[in-house]
Coordinates of C-alpha atoms in Angstrom, one line a residue:
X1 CA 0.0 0.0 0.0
X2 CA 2.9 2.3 0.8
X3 CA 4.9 2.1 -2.6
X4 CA 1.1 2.4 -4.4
X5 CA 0.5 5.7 -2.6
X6 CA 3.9 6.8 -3.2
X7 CA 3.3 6.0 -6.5
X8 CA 0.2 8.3 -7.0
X9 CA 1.5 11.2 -5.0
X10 CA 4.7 11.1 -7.3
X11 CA 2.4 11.5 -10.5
X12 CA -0.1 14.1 -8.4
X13 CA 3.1 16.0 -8.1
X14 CA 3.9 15.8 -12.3
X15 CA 0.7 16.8 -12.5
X16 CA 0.4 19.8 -10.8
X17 CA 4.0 20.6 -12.1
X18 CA 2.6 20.7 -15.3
X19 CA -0.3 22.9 -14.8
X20 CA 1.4 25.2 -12.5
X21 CA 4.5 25.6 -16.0
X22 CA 1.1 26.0 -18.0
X23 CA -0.2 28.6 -15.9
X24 CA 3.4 30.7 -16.2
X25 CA 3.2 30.6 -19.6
X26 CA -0.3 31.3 -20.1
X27 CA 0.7 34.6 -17.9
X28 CA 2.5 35.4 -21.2
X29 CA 0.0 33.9 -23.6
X30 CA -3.4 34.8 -22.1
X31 CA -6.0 34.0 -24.6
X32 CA -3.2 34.4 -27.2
X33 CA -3.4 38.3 -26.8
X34 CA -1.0 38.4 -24.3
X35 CA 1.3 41.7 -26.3
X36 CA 0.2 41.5 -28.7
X37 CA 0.3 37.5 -29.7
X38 CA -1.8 35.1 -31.8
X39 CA -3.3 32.5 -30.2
X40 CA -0.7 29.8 -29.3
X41 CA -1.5 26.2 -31.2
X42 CA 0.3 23.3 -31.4
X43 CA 0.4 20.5 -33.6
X44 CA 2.1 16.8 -32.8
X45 CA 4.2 17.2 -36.0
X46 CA 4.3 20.8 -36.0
X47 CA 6.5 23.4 -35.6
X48 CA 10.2 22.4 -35.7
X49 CA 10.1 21.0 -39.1
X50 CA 6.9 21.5 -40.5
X51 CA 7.7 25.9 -40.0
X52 CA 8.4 27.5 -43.2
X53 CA 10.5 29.9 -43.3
X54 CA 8.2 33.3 -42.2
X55 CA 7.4 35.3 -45.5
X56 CA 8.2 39.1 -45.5
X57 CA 5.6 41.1 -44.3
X58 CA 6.0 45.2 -44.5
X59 CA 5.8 46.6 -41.1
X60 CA 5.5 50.3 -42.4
X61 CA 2.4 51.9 -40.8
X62 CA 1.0 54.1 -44.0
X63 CA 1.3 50.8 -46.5
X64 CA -0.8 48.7 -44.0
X65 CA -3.1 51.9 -43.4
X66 CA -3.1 52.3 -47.3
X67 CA -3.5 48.3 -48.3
X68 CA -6.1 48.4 -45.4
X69 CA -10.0 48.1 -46.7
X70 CA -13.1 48.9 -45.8
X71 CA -14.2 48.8 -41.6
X72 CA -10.6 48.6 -40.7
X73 CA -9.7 51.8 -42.5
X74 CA -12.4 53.5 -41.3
X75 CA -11.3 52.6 -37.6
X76 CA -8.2 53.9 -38.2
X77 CA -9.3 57.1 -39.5
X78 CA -11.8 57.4 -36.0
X79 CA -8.8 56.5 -34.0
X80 CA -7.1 59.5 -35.5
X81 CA -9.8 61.7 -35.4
X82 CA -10.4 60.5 -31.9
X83 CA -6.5 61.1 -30.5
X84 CA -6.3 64.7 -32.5
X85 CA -9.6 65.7 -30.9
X86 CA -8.4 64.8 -27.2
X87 CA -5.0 66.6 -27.4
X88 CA -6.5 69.6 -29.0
X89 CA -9.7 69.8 -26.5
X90 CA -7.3 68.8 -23.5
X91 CA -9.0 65.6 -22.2
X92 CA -6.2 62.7 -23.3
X93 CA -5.1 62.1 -20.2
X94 CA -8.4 62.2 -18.4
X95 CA -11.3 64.9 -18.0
X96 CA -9.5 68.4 -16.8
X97 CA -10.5 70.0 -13.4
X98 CA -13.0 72.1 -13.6
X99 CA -11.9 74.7 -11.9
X100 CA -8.7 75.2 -14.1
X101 CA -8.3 78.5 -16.0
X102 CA -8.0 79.3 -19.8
X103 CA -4.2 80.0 -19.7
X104 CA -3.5 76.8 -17.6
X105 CA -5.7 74.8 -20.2
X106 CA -3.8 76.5 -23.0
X107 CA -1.0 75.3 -21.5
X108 CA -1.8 72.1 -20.7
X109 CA -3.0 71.3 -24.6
X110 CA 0.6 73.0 -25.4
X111 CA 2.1 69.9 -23.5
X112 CA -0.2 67.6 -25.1
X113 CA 0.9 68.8 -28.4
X114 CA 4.0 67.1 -28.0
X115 CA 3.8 64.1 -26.2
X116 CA 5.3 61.0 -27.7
X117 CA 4.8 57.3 -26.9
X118 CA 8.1 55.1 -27.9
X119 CA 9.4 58.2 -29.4
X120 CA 6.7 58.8 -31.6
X121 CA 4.5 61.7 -31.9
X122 CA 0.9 61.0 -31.2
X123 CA -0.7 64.1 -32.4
X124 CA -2.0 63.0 -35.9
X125 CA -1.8 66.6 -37.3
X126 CA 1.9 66.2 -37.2
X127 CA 2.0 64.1 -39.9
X128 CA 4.7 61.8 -38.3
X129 CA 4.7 58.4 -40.2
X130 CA 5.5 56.3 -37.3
X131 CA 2.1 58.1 -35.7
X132 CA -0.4 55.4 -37.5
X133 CA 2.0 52.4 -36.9
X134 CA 1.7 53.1 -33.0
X135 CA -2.1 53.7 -33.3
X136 CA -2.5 50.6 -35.5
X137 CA -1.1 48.5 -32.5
X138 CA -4.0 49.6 -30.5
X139 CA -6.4 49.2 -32.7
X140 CA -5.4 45.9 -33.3
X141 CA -4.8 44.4 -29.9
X142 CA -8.8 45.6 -29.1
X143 CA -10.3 44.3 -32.5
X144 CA -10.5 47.3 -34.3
X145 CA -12.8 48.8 -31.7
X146 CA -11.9 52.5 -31.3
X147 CA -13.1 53.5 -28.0
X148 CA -11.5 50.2 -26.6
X149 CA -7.8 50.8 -28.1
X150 CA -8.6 55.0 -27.2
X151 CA -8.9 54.1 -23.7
X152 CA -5.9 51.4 -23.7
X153 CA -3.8 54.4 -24.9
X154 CA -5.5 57.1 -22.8
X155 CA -4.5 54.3 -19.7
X156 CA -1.2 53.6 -21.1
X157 CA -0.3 57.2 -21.1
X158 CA -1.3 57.9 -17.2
X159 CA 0.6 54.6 -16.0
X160 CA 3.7 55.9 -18.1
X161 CA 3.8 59.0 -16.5
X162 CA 3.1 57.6 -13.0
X163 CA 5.5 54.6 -13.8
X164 CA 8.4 57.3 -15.1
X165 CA 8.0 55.2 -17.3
X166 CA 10.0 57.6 -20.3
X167 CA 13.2 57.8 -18.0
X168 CA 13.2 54.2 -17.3
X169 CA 16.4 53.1 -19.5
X170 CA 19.0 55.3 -18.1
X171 CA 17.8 54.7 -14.5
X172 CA 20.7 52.7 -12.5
X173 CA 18.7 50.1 -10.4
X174 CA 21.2 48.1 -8.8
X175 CA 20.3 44.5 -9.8
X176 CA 22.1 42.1 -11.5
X177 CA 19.3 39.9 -13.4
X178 CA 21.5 39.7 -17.1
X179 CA 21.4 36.2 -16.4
X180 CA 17.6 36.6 -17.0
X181 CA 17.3 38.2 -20.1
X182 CA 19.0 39.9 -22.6
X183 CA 18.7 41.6 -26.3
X184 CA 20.6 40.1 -28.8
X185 CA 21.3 40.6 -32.6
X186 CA 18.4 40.5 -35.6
X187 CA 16.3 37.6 -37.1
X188 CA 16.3 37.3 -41.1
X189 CA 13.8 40.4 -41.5
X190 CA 15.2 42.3 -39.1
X191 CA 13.8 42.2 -35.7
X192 CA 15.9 42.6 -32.5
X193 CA 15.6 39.4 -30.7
X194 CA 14.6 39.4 -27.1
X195 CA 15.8 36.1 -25.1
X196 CA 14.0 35.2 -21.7
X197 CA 15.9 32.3 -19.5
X198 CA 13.5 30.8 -17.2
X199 CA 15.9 28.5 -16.4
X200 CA 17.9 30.9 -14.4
X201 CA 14.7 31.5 -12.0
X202 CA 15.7 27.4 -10.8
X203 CA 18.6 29.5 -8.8
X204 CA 17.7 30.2 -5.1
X205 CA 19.5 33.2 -5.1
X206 CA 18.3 34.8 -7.9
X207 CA 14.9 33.6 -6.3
X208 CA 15.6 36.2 -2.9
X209 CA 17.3 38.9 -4.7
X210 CA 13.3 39.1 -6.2
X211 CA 11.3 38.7 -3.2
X212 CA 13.6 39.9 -0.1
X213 CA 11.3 42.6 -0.1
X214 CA 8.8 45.0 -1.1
X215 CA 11.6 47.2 -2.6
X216 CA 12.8 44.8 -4.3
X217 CA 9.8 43.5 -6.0
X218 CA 8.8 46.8 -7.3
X219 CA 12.6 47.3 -8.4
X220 CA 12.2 43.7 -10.5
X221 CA 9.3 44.9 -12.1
X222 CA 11.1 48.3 -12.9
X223 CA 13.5 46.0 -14.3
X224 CA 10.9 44.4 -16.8
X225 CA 9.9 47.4 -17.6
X226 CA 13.5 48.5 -18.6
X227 CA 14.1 45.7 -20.3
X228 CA 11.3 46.3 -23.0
X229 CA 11.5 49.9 -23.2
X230 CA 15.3 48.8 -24.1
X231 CA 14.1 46.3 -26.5
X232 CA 11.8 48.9 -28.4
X233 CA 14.7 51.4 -28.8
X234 CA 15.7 49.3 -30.9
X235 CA 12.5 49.2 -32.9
X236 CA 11.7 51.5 -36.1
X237 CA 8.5 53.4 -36.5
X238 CA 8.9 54.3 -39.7
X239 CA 8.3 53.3 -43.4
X240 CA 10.5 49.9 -44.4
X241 CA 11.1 49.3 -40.2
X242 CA 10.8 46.9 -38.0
X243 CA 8.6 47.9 -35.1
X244 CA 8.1 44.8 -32.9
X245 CA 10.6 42.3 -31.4
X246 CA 11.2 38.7 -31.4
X247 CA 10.8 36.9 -27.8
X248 CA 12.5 33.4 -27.4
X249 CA 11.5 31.9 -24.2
X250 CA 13.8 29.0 -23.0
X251 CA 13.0 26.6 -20.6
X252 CA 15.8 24.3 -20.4
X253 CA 15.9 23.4 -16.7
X254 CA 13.4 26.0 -15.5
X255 CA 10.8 24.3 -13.0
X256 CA 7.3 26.1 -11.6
X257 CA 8.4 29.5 -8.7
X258 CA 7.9 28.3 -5.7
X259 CA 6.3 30.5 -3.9
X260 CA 2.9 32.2 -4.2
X261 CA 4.4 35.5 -4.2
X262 CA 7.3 35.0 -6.8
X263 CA 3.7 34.0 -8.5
X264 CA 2.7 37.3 -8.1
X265 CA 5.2 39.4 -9.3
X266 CA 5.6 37.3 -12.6
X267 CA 1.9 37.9 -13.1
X268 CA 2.2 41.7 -12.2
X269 CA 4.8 41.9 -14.7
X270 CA 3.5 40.4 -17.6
X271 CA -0.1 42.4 -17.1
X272 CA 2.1 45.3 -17.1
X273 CA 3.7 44.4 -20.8
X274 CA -0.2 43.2 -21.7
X275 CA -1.4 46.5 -20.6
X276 CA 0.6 48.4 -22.2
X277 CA 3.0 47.3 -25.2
X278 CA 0.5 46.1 -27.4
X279 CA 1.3 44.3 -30.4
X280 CA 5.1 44.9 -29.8
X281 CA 6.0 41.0 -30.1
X282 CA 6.0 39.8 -34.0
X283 CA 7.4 36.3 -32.9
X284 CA 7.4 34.3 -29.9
X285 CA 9.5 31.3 -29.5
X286 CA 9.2 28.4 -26.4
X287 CA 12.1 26.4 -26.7
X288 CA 13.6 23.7 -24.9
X289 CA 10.1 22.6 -24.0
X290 CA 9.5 19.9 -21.5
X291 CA 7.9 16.7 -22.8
X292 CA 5.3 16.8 -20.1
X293 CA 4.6 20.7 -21.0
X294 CA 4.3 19.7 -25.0
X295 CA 2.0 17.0 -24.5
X296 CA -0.4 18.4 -21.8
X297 CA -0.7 21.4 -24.4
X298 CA -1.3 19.1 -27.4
X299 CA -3.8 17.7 -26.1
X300 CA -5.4 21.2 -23.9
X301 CA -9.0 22.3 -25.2
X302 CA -7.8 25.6 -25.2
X303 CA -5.3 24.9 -28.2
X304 CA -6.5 24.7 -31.8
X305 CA -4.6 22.9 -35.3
X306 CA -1.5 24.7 -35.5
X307 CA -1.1 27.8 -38.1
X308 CA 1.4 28.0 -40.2
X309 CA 1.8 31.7 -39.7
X310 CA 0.8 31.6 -36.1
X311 CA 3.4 34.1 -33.8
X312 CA 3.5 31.2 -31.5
X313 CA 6.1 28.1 -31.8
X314 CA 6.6 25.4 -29.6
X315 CA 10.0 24.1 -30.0
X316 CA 11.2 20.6 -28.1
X317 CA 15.1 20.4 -27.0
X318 CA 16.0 18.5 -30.0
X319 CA 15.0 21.0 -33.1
X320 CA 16.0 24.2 -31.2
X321 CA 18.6 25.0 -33.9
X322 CA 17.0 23.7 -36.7
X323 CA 14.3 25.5 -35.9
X324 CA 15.6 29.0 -34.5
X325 CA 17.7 28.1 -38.4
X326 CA 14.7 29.2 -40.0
X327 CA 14.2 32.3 -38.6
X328 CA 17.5 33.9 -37.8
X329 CA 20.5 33.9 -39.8
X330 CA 23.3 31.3 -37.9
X331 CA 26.0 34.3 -37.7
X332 CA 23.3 36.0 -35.0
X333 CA 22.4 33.1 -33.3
X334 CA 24.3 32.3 -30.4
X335 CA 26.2 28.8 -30.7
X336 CA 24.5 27.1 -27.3
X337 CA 21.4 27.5 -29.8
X338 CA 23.3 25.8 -32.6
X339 CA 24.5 28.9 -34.6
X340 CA 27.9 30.5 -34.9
X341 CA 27.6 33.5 -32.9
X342 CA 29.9 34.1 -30.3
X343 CA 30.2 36.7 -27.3
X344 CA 33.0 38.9 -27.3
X345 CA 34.3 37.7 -30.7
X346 CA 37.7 38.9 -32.4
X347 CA 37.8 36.4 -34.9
X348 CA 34.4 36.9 -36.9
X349 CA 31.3 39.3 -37.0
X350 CA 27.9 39.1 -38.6
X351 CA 29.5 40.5 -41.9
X352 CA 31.4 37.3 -42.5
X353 CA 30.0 34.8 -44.8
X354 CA 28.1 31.6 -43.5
X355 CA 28.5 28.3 -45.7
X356 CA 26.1 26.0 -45.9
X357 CA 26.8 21.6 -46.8
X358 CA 24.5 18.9 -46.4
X359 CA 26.2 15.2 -45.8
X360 CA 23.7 12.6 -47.3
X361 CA 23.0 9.8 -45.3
X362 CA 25.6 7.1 -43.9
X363 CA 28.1 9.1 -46.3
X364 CA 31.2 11.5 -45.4
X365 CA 31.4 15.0 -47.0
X366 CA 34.9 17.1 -47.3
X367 CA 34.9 20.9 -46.9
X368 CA 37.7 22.1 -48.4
X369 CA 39.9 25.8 -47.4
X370 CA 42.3 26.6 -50.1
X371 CA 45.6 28.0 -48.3
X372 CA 47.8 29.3 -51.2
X373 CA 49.3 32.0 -49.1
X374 CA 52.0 31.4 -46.5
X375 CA 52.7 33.4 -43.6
X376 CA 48.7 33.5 -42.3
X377 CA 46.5 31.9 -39.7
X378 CA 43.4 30.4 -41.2
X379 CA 40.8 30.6 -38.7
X380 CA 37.1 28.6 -39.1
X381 CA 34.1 27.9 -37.6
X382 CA 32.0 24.5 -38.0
X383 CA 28.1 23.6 -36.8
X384 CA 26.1 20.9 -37.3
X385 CA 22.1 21.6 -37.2
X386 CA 20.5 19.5 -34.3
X387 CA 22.7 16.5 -32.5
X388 CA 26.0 16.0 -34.2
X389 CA 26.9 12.6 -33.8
X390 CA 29.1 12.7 -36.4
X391 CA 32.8 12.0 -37.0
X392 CA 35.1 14.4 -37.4
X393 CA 38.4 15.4 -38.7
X394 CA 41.0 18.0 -39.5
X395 CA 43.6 18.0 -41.6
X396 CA 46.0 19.7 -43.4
X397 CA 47.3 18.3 -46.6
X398 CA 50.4 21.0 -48.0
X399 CA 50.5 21.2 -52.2
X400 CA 54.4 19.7 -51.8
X401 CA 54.0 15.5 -52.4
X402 CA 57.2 15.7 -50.7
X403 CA 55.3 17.4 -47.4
X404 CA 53.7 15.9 -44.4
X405 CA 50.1 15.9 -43.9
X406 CA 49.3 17.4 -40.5
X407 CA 46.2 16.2 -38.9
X408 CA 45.0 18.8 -36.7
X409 CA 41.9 17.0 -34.8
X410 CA 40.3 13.9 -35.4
X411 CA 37.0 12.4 -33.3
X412 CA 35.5 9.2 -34.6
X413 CA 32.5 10.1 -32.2
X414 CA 31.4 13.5 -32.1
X415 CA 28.5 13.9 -30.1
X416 CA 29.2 17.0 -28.4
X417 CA 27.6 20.4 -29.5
X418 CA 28.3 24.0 -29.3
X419 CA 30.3 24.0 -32.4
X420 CA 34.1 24.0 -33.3
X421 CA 36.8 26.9 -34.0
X422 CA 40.0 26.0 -34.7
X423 CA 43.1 27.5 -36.4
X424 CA 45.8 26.7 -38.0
X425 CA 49.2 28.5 -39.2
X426 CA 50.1 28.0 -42.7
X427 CA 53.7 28.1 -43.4
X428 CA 53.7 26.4 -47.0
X429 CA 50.7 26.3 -49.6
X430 CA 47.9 23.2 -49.5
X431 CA 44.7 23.2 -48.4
X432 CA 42.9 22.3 -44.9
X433 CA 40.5 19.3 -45.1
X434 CA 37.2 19.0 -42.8
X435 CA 35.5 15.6 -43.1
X436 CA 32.5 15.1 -41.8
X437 CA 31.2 11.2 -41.8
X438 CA 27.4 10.7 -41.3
X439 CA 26.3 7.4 -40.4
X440 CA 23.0 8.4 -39.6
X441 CA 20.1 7.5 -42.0
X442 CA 18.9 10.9 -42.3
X443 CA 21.0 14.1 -43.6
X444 CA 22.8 16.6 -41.6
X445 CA 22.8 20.2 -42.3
X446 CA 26.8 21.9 -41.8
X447 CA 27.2 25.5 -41.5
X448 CA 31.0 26.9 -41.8
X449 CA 33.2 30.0 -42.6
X450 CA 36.2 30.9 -42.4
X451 CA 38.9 33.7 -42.7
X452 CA 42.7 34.0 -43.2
X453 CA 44.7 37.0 -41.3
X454 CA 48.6 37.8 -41.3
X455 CA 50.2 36.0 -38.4
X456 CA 53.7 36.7 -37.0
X457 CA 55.4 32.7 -36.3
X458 CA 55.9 32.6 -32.8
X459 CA 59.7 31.6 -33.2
X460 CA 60.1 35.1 -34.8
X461 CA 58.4 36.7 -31.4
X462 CA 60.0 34.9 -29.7
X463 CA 63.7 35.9 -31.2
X464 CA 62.7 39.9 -31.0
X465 CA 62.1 39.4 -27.8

């Protein structure tokens, strides 16, 4: 009797793992209109492979406003009517006092005149093109009902200026939470990506910092806060830009908060960003997904058949990087995520050239680096999409029959990821060899570049010295 209730309480406990993960995540994902999101769907066989390759879709408020027919148009043009009309009769921000004088109402519409939201001019009249995009993202996250988005903005507005909001980037709050989150790089059409580590909340430490107080709860939220406003200075409200912001959400080895108030200030914080950045997020990615947390959302009546252009994705741990492939190019995607991107790098940039060879099934591919010049280090950079479990081999074979080969690594068994750099000093012509043996029965996918760059010998330091 004691191992069967054991038993049960063990798979009680999966259980209410798994709906308290689905309950964080639906924080973000509320009725899929959580900032601005479709509603999240998942398919058995979706997402990793199935995903084609997003198709580019112009972000530039006056041609949507112009391709725009019919009610939609016409709710634009109310909106704008709607925002010029409360600036210029003083009531954006709320109903004036009515004991307020003329010259303190002329004033006041002065101010109003000018105010911005994201750096953007709201007053229609100005003729600002970034002005409809920021409406647009109102209208759209309320359905194209006017009054609905009007009052979202006419509430986004007070809480900014009670938040201090505006000032919020340059304010020094004295936490350390980069292990968190952070902005890095562009996908294919241009968005700044936005990466969330729930993993890091599994840390106990990181855990207190959040909820030793008050204080500090209010200064995590600030935090949020800062971290979008960061994220949308690096947007573009303007014709051809991009104006919203890729989110990848990993959860490799993140597990429910454990308390009730860590609870709270997640949910606090996400209402906020619902609230109030509508529409900002053109892409959300979940990778790293738990098997448990796939399934139990497969299967939830609250999910529908997956979309092809849904701003959802599900991704499990083993197509992250075949996946994440598809969307951002593998010189801005870090290499823990199967690209080539690496921090603090010397050796390459997002300007050097990615190469791209597929090794057919239970067959060994070469790639081949010409090294006519002598005197140079040739540097490279090798990937393979999803689990490698390859073999692999460098070598350097000089033009000179007379010369030795040099074999620079070999592993019959490469099962490791993260990628390979290597280097290598030429000091007569050939060519260095990369073989890459697939005895899988399905292809692999090997990105690669490389670069060559004047190198002093170190016996020749070594002498000046």
């Amino acid at each position: 009797m004691g191992n069967k209730r054991e038993k049960n309480n063990g798979k009680v406990h999966d259980q209410n793992m798994a709906n308290a993960f689905q309950y964080e995540i639906s924080l973000q994902l509320q009725e899929g209109n959580e900032i601005g999101y479709d509603k999240p769907s998942v398919d058995l066989e979706i997402n990793e492979e199935a995903f084609e390759e997003p198709s580019s879709v112009p972000e530039d408020g006056n041609k949507v406003s112009m391709e725009m027919k019919g009610s939609k148009h016409k709710a634009l043009v109310e909106f704008r009517c709607r925002v010029e009309d409360s600036i210029l009769e003083n009531y954006l921000l709320g109903k004036p006092s009515s004991g307020i004088s003329r010259a303190e109402s002329a004033k006041a519409i002065e101010q109003l005149k000018e105010i911005k939201l994201w750096g953007v001019p709201l007053l229609p009249s100005k003729g600002h093109e970034g002005t409809d995009i920021v409406l647009l993202k109102f209208l759209k996250a309320k359905d194209y009902k006017v009054h609905d988005a009007f009052e979202m903005l006419r509430r986004t507005l007070k809480w900014r200026k009670e938040f201090k909001a505006d000032g919020i980037v340059d304010e020094n709050l004295g936490l350390d939470f980069d292990n968190l989150a952070y902005l890095e790089s562009r996908d294919k059409e241009g968005h700044p990506l936005f990466y969330n580590m729930y993993g890091a909340l599994k840390d106990k430490q990181t855990q207190y910092k959040i909820l030793e107080s008050e204080e500090m709860r209010n200064k995590f939220l600030r935090w949020r806060v800062q971290y979008m406003e960061k994220a949308i200075q690096e947007l573009e409200f303007e014709a051809g830009g991009t104006n919203s912001v890729v989110q990848i959400i990993d959860l490799k080895q993140s597990t429910r908060p454990t308390t009730k108030k860590l609870h709270s200030v997640f949910r606090k914080s996400w209402k906020l960003l619902q609230d109030h950045y509508p529409e900002l997020i053109h892409q959300n990615i979940i990778i790293n997904v738990p098997l448990w947390f796939y399934i139990s959302h497969v299967f939830s009546s609250r999910l529908k058949a997956q979309k092809k252009n849904s701003k959802v994705v599900i991704v499990r741990p083993g197509k992250v990087a075949s996946t994440l492939l598809k969307f951002i190019p593998p010189e801005n995607l870090p290499v823990e995520y199967g690209g080539l991107k690496r921090e603090n790098d010397n050796e390459f940039s997002s300007e050097d050239k990615v190469l791209v060879v597929k090794v057919k099934a239970n067959s060994t591919e070469h790639i081949k680096i010409p090294t006519p010049k002598v005197g140079v280090t040739v540097v490279w950079d090798v990937t393979v999409v999803g689990s490698w479990d390859v073999s692999y081999k460098e070598e350097f074979i000089p033009d000179d029959e007379g010369s030795y080969r040099v074999l620079i690594q070999n592993e019959k068994d490469k099962k490791k990821g993260g990628g390979v750099r290597n280097s290598f000093y030429i000091s007569e012509p050939g060519k260095i060899i990369i073989s890459i043996g697939n005895l899988l029965l399905k292809k692999k996918k090997v990105l690669y570049r490389y670069k060559t760059k004047p190198t002093v010998p170190m016996y020749v330091r070594t002498i000046n010295k």
